[in-house]
Each structure stands twice: as structure tokens, then as C-alpha cells.
Coordinates of C-alpha atoms and ligand atoms in Angstrom, one line a residue:
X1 CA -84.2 -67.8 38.0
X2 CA -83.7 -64.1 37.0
X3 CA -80.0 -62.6 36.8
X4 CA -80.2 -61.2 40.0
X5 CA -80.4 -64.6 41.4
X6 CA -78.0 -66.4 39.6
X7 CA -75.1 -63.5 39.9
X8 CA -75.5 -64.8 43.3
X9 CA -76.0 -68.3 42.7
X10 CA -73.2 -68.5 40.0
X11 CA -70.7 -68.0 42.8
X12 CA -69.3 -65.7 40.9
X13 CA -70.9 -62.6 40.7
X14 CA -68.4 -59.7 41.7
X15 CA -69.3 -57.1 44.5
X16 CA -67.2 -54.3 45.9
X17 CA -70.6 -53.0 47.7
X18 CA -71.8 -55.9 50.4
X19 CA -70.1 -54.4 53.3
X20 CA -73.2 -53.7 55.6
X21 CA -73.2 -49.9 56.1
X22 CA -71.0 -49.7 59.9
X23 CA -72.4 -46.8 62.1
X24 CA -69.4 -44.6 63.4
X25 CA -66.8 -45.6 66.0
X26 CA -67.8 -45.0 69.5
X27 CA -65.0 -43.5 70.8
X28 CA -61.6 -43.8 69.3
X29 CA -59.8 -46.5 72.0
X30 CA -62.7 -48.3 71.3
X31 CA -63.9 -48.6 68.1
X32 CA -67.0 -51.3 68.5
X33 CA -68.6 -50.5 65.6
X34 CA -72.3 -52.1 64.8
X35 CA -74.0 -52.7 61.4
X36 CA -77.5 -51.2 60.9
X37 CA -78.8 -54.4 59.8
X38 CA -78.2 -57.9 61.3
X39 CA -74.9 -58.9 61.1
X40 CA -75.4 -61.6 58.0
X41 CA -72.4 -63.0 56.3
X42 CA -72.2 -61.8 52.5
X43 CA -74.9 -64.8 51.1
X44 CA -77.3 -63.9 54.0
X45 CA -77.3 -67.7 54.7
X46 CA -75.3 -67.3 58.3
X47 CA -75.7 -64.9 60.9
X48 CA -73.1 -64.2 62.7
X49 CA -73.5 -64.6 67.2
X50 CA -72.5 -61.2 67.6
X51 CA -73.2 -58.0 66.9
X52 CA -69.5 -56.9 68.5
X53 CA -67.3 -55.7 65.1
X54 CA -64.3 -53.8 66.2
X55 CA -62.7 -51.6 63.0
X56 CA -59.3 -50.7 64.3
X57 CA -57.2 -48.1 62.4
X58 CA -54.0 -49.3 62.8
X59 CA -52.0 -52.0 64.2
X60 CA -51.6 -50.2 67.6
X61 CA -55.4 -50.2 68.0
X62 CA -55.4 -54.1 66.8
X63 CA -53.0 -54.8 69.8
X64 CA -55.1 -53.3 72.2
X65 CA -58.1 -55.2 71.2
X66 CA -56.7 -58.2 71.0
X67 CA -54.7 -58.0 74.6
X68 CA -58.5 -56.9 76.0
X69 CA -60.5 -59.2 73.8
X70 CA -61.2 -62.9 75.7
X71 CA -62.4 -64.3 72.3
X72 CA -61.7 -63.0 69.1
X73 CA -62.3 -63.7 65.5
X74 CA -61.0 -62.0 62.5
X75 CA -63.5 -61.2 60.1
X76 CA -63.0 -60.5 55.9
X77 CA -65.6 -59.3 53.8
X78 CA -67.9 -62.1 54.9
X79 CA -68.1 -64.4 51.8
X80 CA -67.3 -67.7 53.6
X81 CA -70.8 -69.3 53.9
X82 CA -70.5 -71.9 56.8
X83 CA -69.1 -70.1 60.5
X84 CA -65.8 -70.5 59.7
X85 CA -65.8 -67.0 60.8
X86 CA -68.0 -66.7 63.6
X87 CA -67.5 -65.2 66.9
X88 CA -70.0 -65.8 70.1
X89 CA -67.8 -63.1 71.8
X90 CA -66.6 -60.4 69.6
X91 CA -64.8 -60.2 66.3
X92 CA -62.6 -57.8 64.4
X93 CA -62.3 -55.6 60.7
X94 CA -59.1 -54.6 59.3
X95 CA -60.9 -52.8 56.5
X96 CA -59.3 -49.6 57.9
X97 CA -55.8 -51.2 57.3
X98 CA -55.4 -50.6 53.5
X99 CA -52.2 -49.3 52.5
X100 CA -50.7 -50.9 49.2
X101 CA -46.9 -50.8 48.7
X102 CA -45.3 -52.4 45.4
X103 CA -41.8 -53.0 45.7
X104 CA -40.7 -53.5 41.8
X105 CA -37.0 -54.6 42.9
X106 CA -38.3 -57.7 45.0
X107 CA -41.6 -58.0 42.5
X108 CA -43.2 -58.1 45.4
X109 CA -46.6 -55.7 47.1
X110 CA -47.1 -55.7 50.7
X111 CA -50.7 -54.8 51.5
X112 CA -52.9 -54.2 55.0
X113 CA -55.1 -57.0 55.8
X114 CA -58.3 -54.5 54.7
X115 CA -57.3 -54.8 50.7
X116 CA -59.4 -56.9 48.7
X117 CA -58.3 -58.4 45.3
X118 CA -60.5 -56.1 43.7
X119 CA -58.4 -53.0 45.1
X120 CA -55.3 -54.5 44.7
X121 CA -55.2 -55.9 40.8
X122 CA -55.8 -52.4 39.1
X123 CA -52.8 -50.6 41.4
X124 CA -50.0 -53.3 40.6
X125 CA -51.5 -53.7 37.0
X126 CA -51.0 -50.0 36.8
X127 CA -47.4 -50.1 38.1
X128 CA -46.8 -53.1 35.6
X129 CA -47.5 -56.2 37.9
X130 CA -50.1 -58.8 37.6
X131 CA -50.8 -61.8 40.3
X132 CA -50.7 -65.2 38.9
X133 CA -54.4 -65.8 39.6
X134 CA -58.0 -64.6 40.6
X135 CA -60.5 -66.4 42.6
X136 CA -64.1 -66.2 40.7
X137 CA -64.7 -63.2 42.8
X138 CA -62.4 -60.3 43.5
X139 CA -63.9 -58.6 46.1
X140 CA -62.7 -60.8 48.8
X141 CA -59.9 -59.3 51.2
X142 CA -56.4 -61.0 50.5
X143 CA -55.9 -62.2 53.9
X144 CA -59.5 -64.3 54.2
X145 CA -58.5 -65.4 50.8
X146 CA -55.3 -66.5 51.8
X147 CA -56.5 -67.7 55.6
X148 CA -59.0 -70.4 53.9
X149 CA -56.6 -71.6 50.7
X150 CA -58.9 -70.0 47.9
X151 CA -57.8 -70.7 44.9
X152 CA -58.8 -70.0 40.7
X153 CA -58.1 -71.8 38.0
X154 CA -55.2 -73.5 36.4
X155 CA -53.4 -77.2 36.0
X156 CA -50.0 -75.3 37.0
X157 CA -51.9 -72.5 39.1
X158 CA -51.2 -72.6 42.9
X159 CA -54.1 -71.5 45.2
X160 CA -53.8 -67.9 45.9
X161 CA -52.3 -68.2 49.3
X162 CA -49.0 -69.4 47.7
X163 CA -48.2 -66.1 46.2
X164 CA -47.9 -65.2 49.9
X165 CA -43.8 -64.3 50.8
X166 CA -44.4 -63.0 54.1
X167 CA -47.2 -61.5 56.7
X168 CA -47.4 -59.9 60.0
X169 CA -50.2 -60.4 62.4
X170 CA -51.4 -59.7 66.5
X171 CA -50.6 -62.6 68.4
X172 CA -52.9 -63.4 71.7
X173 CA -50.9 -61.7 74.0
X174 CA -51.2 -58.8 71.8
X175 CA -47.2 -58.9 70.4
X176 CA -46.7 -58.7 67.1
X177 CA -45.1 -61.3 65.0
X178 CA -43.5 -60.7 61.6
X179 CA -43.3 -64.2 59.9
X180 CA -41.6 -65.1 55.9
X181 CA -41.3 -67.7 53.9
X182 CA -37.7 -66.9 53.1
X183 CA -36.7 -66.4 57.4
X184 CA -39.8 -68.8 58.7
X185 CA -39.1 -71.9 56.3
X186 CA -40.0 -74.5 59.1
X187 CA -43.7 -72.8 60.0
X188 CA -44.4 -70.3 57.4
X189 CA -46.2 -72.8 55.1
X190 CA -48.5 -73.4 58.2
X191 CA -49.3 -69.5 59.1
X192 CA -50.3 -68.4 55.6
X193 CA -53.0 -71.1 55.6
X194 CA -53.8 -70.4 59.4
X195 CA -58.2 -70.3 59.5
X196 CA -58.1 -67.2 61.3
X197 CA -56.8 -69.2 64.9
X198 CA -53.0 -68.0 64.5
X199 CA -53.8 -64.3 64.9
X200 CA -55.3 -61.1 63.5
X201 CA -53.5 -60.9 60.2
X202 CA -52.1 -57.5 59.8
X203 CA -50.4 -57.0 56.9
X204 CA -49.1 -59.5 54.1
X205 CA -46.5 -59.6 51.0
X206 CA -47.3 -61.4 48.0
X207 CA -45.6 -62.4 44.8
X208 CA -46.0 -60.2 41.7
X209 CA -45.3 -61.3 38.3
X210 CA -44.7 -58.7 34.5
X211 CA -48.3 -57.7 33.7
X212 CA -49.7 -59.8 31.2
X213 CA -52.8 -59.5 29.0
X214 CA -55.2 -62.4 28.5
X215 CA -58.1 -63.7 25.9
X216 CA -60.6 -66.5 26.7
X217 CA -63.4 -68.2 24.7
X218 CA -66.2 -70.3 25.7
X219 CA -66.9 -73.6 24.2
X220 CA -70.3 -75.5 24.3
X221 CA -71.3 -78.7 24.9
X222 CA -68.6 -81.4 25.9
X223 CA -69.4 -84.9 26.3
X224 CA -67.9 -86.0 29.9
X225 CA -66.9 -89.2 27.8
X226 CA -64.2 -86.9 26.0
X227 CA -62.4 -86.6 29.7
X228 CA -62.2 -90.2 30.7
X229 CA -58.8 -90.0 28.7
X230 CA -58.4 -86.2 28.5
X231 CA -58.9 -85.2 31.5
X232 CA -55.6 -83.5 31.8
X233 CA -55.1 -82.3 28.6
X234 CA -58.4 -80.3 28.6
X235 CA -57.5 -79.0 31.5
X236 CA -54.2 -78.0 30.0
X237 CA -55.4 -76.2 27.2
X238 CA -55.7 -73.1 28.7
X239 CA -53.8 -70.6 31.6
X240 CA -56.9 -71.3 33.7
X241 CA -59.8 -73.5 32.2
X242 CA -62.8 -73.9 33.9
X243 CA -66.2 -76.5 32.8
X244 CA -69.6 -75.6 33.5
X245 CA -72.0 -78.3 34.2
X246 CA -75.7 -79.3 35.8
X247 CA -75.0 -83.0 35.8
X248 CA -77.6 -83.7 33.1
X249 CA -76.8 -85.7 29.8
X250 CA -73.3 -86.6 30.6
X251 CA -71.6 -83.3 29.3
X252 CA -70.2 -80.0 30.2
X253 CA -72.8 -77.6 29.3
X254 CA -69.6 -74.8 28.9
X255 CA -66.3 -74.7 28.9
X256 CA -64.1 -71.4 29.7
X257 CA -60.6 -71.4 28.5
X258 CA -58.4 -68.3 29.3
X259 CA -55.2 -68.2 27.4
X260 CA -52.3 -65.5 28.4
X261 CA -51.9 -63.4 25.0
X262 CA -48.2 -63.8 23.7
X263 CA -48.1 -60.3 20.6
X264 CA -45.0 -62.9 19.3
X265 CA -47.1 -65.8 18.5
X266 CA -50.5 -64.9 17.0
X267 CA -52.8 -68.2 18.0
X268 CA -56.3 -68.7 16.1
X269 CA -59.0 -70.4 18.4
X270 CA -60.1 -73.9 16.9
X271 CA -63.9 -73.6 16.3
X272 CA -64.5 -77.4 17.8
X273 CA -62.6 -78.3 21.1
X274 CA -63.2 -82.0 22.2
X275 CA -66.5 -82.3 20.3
X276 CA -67.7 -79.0 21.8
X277 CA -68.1 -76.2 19.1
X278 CA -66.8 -72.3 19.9
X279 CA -69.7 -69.7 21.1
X280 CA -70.2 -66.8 18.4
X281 CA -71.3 -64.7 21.3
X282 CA -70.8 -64.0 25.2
X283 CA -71.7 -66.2 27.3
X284 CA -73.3 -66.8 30.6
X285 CA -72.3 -70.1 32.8
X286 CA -75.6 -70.9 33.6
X287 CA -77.4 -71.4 29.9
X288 CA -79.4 -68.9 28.9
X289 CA -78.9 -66.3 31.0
X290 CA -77.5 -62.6 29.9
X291 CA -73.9 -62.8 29.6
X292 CA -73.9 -58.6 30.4
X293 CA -72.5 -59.2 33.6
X294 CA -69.5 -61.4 32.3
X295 CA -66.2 -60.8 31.1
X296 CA -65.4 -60.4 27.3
X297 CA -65.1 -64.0 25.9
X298 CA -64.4 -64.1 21.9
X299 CA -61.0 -64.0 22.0
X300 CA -60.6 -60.4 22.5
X301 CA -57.5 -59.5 24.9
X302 CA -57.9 -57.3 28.1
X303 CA -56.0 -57.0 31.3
X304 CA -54.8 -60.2 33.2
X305 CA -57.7 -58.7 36.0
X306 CA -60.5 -58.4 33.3
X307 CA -60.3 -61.8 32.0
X308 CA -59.3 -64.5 35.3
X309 CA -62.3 -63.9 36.7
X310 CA -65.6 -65.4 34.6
X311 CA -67.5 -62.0 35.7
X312 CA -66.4 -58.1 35.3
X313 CA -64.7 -56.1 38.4
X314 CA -66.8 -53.5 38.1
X315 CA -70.1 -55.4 38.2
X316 CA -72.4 -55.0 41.0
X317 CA -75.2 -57.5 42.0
X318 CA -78.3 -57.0 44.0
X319 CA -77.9 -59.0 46.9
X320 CA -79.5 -62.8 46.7
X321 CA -79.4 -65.9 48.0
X322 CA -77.3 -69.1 47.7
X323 CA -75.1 -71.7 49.1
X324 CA -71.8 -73.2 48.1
X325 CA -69.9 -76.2 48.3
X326 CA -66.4 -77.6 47.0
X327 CA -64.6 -80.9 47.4
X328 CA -61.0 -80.8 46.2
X329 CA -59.8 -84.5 44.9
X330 CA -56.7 -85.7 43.8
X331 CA -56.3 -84.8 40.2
X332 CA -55.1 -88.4 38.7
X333 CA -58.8 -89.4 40.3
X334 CA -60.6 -86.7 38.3
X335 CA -62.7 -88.3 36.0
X336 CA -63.5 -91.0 38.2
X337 CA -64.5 -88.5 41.0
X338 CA -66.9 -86.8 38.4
X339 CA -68.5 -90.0 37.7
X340 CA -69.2 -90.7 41.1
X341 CA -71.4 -86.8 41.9
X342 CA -72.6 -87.9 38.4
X343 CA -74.5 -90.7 40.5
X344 CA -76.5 -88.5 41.9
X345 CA -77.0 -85.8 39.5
X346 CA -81.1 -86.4 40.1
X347 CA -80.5 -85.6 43.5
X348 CA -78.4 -82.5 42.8
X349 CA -79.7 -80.9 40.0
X350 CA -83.2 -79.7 41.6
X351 CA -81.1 -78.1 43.8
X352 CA -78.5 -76.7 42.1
X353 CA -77.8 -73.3 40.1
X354 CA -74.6 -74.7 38.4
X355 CA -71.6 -76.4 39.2
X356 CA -68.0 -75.6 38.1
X357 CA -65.1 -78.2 38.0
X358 CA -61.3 -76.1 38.3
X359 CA -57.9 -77.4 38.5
X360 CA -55.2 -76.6 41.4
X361 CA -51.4 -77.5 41.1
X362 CA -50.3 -79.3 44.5
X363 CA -49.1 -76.4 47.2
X364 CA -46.7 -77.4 50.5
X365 CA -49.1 -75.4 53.1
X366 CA -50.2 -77.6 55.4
X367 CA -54.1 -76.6 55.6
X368 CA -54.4 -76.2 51.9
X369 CA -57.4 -78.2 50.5
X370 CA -54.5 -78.7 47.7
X371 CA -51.5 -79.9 50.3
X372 CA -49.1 -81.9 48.4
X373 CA -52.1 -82.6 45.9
X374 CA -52.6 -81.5 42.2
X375 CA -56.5 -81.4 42.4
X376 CA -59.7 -81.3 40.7
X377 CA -62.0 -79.1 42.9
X378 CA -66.1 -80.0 41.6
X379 CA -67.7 -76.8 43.1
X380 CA -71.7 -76.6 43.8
X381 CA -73.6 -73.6 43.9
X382 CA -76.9 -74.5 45.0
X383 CA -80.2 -72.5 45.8
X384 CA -80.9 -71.4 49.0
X385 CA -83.0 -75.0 50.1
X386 CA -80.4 -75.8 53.1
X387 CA -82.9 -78.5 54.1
X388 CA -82.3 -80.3 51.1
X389 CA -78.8 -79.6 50.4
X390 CA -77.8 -80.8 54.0
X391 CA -79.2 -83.9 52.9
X392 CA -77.3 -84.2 49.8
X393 CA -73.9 -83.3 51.2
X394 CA -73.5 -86.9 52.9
X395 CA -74.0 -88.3 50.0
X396 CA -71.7 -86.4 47.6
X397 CA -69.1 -87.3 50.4
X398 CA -70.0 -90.9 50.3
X399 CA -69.3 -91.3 46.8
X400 CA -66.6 -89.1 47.2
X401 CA -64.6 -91.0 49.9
X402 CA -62.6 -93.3 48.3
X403 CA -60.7 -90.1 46.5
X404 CA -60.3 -88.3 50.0
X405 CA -61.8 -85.8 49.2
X406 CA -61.0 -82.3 51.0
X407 CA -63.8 -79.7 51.8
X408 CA -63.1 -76.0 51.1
X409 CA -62.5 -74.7 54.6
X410 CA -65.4 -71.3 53.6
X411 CA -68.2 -73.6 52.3
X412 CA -70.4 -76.0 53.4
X413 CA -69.7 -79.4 54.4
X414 CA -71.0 -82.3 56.7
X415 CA -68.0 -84.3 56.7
X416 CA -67.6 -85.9 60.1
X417 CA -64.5 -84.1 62.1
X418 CA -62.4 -87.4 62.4
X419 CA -62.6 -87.7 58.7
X420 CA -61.8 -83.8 58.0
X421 CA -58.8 -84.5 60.0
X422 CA -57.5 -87.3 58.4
X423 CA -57.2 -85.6 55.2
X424 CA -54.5 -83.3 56.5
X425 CA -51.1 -85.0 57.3
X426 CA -49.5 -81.6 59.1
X427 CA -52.2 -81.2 61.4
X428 CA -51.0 -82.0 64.2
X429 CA -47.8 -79.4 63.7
X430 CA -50.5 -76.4 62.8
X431 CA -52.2 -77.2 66.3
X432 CA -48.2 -77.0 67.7
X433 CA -47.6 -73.8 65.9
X434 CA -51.9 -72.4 67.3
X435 CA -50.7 -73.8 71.1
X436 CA -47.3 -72.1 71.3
X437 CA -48.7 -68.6 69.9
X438 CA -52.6 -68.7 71.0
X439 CA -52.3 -71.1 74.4
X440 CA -55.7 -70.6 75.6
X441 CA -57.4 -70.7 72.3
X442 CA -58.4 -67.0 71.9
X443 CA -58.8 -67.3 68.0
X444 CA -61.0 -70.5 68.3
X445 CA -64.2 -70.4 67.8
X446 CA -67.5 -73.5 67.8
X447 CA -65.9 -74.0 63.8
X448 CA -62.3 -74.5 64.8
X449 CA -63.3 -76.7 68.0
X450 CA -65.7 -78.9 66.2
X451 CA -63.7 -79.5 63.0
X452 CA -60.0 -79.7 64.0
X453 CA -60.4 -80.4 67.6
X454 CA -63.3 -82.9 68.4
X455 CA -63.4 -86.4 67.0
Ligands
FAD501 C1 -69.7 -65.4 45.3 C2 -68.5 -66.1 45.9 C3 -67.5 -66.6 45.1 C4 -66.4 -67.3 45.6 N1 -65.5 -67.8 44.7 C5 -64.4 -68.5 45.2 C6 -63.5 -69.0 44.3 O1 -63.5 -68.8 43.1 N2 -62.5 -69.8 44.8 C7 -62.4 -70.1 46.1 O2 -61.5 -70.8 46.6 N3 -63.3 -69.6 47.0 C8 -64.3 -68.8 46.6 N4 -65.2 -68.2 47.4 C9 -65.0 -68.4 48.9 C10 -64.1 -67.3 49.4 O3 -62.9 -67.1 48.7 C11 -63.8 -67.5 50.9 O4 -64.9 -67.5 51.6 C12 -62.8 -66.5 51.5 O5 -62.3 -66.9 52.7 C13 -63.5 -65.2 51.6 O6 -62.7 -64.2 52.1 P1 -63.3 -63.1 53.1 O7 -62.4 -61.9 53.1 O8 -64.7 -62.8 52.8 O9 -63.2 -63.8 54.5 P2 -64.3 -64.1 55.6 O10 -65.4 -65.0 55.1 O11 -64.7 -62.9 56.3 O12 -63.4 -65.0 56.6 C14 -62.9 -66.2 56.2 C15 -61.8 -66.7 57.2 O13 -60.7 -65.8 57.0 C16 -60.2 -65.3 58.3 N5 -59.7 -64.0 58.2 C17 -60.2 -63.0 57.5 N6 -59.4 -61.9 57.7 C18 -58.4 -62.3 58.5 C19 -57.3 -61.6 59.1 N7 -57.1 -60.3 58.9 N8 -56.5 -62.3 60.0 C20 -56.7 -63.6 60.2 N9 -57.8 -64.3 59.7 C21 -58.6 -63.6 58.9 C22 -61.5 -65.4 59.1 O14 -61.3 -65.5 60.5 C23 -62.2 -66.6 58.6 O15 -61.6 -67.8 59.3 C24 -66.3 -67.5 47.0 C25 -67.3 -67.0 47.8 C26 -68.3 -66.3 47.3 C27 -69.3 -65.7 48.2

């Protein structure tokens, strides 16, 4: 596999240059704009069922499209990888909508639904601010972030979605509706979380924190045995900790610990962590390969932005192919649950360009893959060989079951509907909340229908 490849296998390869290349808007009431290529999401794996992408350029416009619009999806910067995000009709960019406002008395930054992580870490870091996480990758817009419950690293890390204090979006009939956590308290926790099928996301506020610098090392080789009983506590060791594996010889072929840098209390990195000894240079996840594209590891501090995610912001890969999955479990079931994939690691590993296990502290929103759940999330980033992956999915699932596990809502999955939806308690009050502000299903697409509405 060369880099290329795996900086889009890893899952975690940083891109602020995807977008597809739009043409110009047709006429300014009407701004259908169409991609020169075909209309692929940011993997290439899916293609989307229409070539109908509206760019508005401001909320006005958004209203106007959405009171025309029959069908309607929003749509991020395209790194979901199943069609959570599809549209058979028409669907809709805010990428136009990126204003950034940092309100330093509230310690909060209220942002257009365009802004991508990527835009919006160096402006609050530069006003003193910091989030309290990254996903692996920051070029995803905030509100497809927050609209599918990605999350980082972290044992007492929320998914990123939770920093969320308020948002405005386009309701079907075109009104707008300004929702907050603080004014909202009996629904907000089931908008912020919403799949795209509330509304078109407009704008949203989100907690910001003191700026804060971070270090991280890598360590090498842990035997899995070493988390039967410390499970939690490696997972504790660090503000966001992350274990690289490919399912062969019962270990973690890396492990990524990212400390937040106190200047008060000097700390020296042990050289052995759990029987896995300290890297003496940069690493790459996936053994072997150049760590040029990752972010500095040997304990060296750098912005909160430079270090959460395992790859640098300003790194650009060619565009490649891959698929990803993700199964969030209940944390207390963690080793146990990595047992159970470890079944079939002959199965997996052909397939497979590296797997990643994270920790998520339990959330309250209702569609969160980590509702009311501290969780272990084992991530897969496989090749592209969909035929053999679909036929693996099952079975991580089966072996999987008795944990409950919950699919990330932007990856793939073959979990049967029914199931799906028995692994989320409030669903029934999110399809209240979608009926009394979408009653004829605008916002749903094949995705929505299939997994939270068939049986
Ligand atoms: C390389 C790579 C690395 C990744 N790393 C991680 C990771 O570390 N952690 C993790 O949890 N996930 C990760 N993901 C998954 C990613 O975070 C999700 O797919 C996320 O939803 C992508 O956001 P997007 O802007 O691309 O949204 P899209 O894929 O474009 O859309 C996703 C959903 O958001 C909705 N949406 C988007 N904008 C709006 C809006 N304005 N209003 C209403 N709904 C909206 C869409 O309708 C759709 O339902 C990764 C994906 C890739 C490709």
C-alpha cells in the first residue's frame, strides 16, 4: 500500500481540498450549482442520486429552497461513506454560510453551517480558545459532525456534538427555528444529533474552553492480555488515547497517548507503558509507513489543534479509496467486545488497512452512538473490496450483539433496522420532534426510511 493509499485508508488523513470544483451559480434566486465530475462522496465509494446541489448564500436563499424543494437533503463536505446523505431529489451546501463569531464573555463561537473544524480551531485558538476535542479529521463541517455524533478521543471526552449550546436551522415550511440547550432543555438534546431530517442547519454555537497546548507519544507493541484488567486505566492515561491494531498476535501494534501540557508540572514519559516500549521516532499508525504526514509525537508540545488529531491540518492527500466502519459498545464490555472482532481477525485482516479502538464518555443526546453510554468505539478502515467487507460486517455484528453494539450513523453497517432501533431508547421522541417540524418527511431520504422507519 503506498502513502497515498493509506492517508486514505488510515481514516485519518486530513483534507481541506476534496470539495469537487462547483461550476458557477445559475442565476442568483437559484443557485443549482453542478460538480464537473460525478457527484461522489469524499471516499469515492458512494455516488450520490443527484446531480441537484444548491449553494445558497445566506439563510434567506436557504428558506427559499427549502419552501420550493419537495425533497431535500443537507449535505457537508461529503465524508460519510454509506447514504446517509443522499438525496434522489435534490440536496443543499451551506459552504457559503461561513461566518465565525467568538463571544469570549459566554466562551462560546457561533459559526455558519459552511465552517469546517479545520477553519474554525486556528481562529478561536488565535483568540485564546480551544474545543475540547477533534475528530481524526478536521476537515469535516461542524454541523455534519455534530448531525451524525462524531466523536475523538478521550475516557472523559464527550462526542463533538456535545460542545453544541445552541443552533438555528430551515424548517420544512421554510421558517426558521432558533433552538438552545439552555431555552430548549426538553428537545435540544434530540436536534443537535438530528441526521440531517430535522432541517437545514444554519448556524450553530458551540462550547469553547482556555487554549491549551498538548504533547503525545506513541508506544509500540501492547499485548491485548495487558487490557483484560486495564482496560480503563490505559485508556485513562492520556487526554485522548487511541490503540492501533490489525488483529494479528493478540496486541496493539501502537498506542497514541496525548497528554494536555501543564508548564507547572513538568511530567517525563515512561519509556515502557504496559509492556509496550516508547518510539524514538514519529510514527505512522499503520507500521511501516512514513510518519511525514503525522503530527509531532516525542513529547514535543504544539497547539491543542496540532496534536488531537493523529495527522497534521495542513496535510493534503491525493484522493484514494477506502471504507469505514465503527461499532460503539458499552465501555465496562470493552475488552470482552475486543475479544469477540478478535475471532475473526483472519477474516478481517485481508481486508483491512488498520483498525483503531477510542474511548467516548456517555452524552444525554438521544441519537448519539454514545447515549447514556461511556463507550469503546473499535473502528475499521478497510480497503476498497465492498464485496468482501459486506460479508464481514454480519459477522462482526454477530459477535458483537450481546454488547449492543451501536453503528456510527456515517459508516457502514448491515445491521438489520429493527435491531438499529432497539439500540436507541429516545427514538421514538426524535421521530415526535421530525413529525411535528417536517410532517411530510421532506428531510427523509431511502437512509432515514430504511433505518429508523422500516422494521
Ligand atoms: C477520513 C475520515 C476520517 C473520519 N474520522 C472520524 C472520526 O475520527 N470520528 C468520527 O466519529 N467520524 C469520523 N469520520 C466520519 C465523519 O465525521 C462523518 O461522516 C461526518 O458526518 C462528516 O461530516 P460531513 O460534513 O462530511 O457530512 P456529510 O457526510 O456531508 O453529511 C453527513 C450528515 O450530516 C448532515 N448534514 C450536513 N450538514 C448539515 C446541515 N447544515 N444541516 C443539517 N444536516 C446536515 C447530512 O444531511 C448527513 O445526514 C471520518 C470520515 C472520514 C472520511
Amino acid at each position: 500500500m503506498d502513502k497515498r493509499e493509506f492517508l486514505k485508508a488510515s481514516g485519518l488523513a486530513l483534507t481541506g481540498t476534496m470539495l469537487t470544483p462547483f461550476a458557477s451559480p445559475q442565476s442568483p434566486d437559484d443557485r443549482i450549482q453542478r460538480p464537473a465530475d460525478t457527484r461522489k462522496n469524499w471516499s469515492g465509494n458512494f455516488t450520490y442520486s443527484t446531480d441537484r446541489l444548491d449553494a445558497p448564500t445566506s439563510v434567506e436563499e436557504v428558506q427559499a429552497i427549502v419552501k420550493r424543494a419537495k425533497k431535500l437533503r443537507a449535505l457537508g463536505t461529503r465524508h460519510s461513506f454509506n447514504a446517509i446523505a443522499d438525496s434522489t431529489t435534490e440536496q443543499i451546501s451551506l459552504q457559503h454560510l461561513d461566518h465565525m463569531a467568538l463571544d469570549p464573555a459566554t466562551r462560546t463561537v457561533t459559526i455558519g453551517a459552511g465552517i469546517t473544524y479545520g477553519k474554525l480551531a486556528p481562529y478561536i485558538d488565535s483568540h485564546g480558545f480551544a474545543l475540547h476535542n477533534l475528530a481524526s479529521l478536521p476537515h469535516i463541517s461542524v454541523a455534519g459532525g455534530c448531525a451524525t455524533a462524531t466523536h475523538g478521543s478521550g475516557i472523559h471526552n464527550r462526542n463533538l456534538s456535545s460542545a453544541c449550546s445552541a443552533l438555528e436551522l430551515v424548517t420544512a415550511n421554510g421558517d426558521r427555528l432558533a433552538l438552545s440547550r439552555a431555552k430548549d432543555s426538553d428537545i435540544f438534546d434530540g436536534a443537535v444529533v438530528a441526521l440531517g431530517a430535522l432541517g437545514i442547519v444554519t448556524s450553530l454555537t458551540l462550547d469553547v474552553e482556555p487554549t491549551y497546548q498538548m504533547d503525545q507519544v506513541v508506544y509500540q507493541d501492547l499485548p491485548f492480555s495487558e487490557l483484560e484488567h486495564n482496560l480503563n486505566t490505559i485508556f485513562a492515561s492520556g487526554y485522548s488515547v487511541s490503540l492501533f491494531t490489525d488483529w494479528q498476535n493478540h496486541r496493539a501494534t501502537q498506542v497514541w497517548i496525548k497528554r494536555r501540557v501543564d508548564p507547572q508540572k513538568p511530567y517525563t514519559w515512561p519509556q515502557e507503558f504496559y509492556s509496550a516500549r516508547r518510539a524514538t521516532q514519529n510514527l505512522h499508525p499503520v507500521t511501516g509507513h512514513s510518519a511525514e504526514s503525522c503530527t509531532e509525537q516525542l513529547g514535543v508540545p504544539g497547539p491543542w489543534y496540532e496534536r488531537l488529531p493523529h495527522f497534521r491540518m495542513n496535510f493534503t492527500p491525493s484522493s484514494g479509496k477506502e471504507l469505514q466502519t465503527e461499532y460503539l459498545v458499552p465501555l465496562e464490555h470493552g475488552y470482552e467486545a475486543i475479544r469477540a472482532v478478535e475471532q475473526l481477525r483472519d477474516h478481517i485482516t485481508p481486508h483491512l488497512f488498520v483498525t483503531e479502538l477510542r474511548t467516548i464518555e456517555a452524552d444525554s443526546l438521544w441519537m448519539s452512538m454514545a447515549y447514556q453510554r461511556p463507550s469503546l468505539a473499535i473502528h475499521f478502515t478497510w480497503k476498497p473490496e465492498w464485496p468482501a467487507v459486506q460479508k464481514i460486517l454480519p459477522l462482526i455484528e454477530a459477535n458483537l450483539a450481546p454488547f449492543e453494539p451501536r453503528p456510527h450513523w456515517a459508516k457502514l453497517f448491515t445491521m438489520p433496522p429493527a435491531t438499529l432501533q432497539s439500540r436507541y431508547a429516545k427514538l421514538s421522541d426524535f421521530k415526535a420532534l421530525l413529525q411535528k417540524h417536517d410532517p411530510d418527511g421532506k428531510f427523509r431520504n431511502a437512509f432515514l426510511e430504511s433505518n429508523l422507519y422500516s422494521t
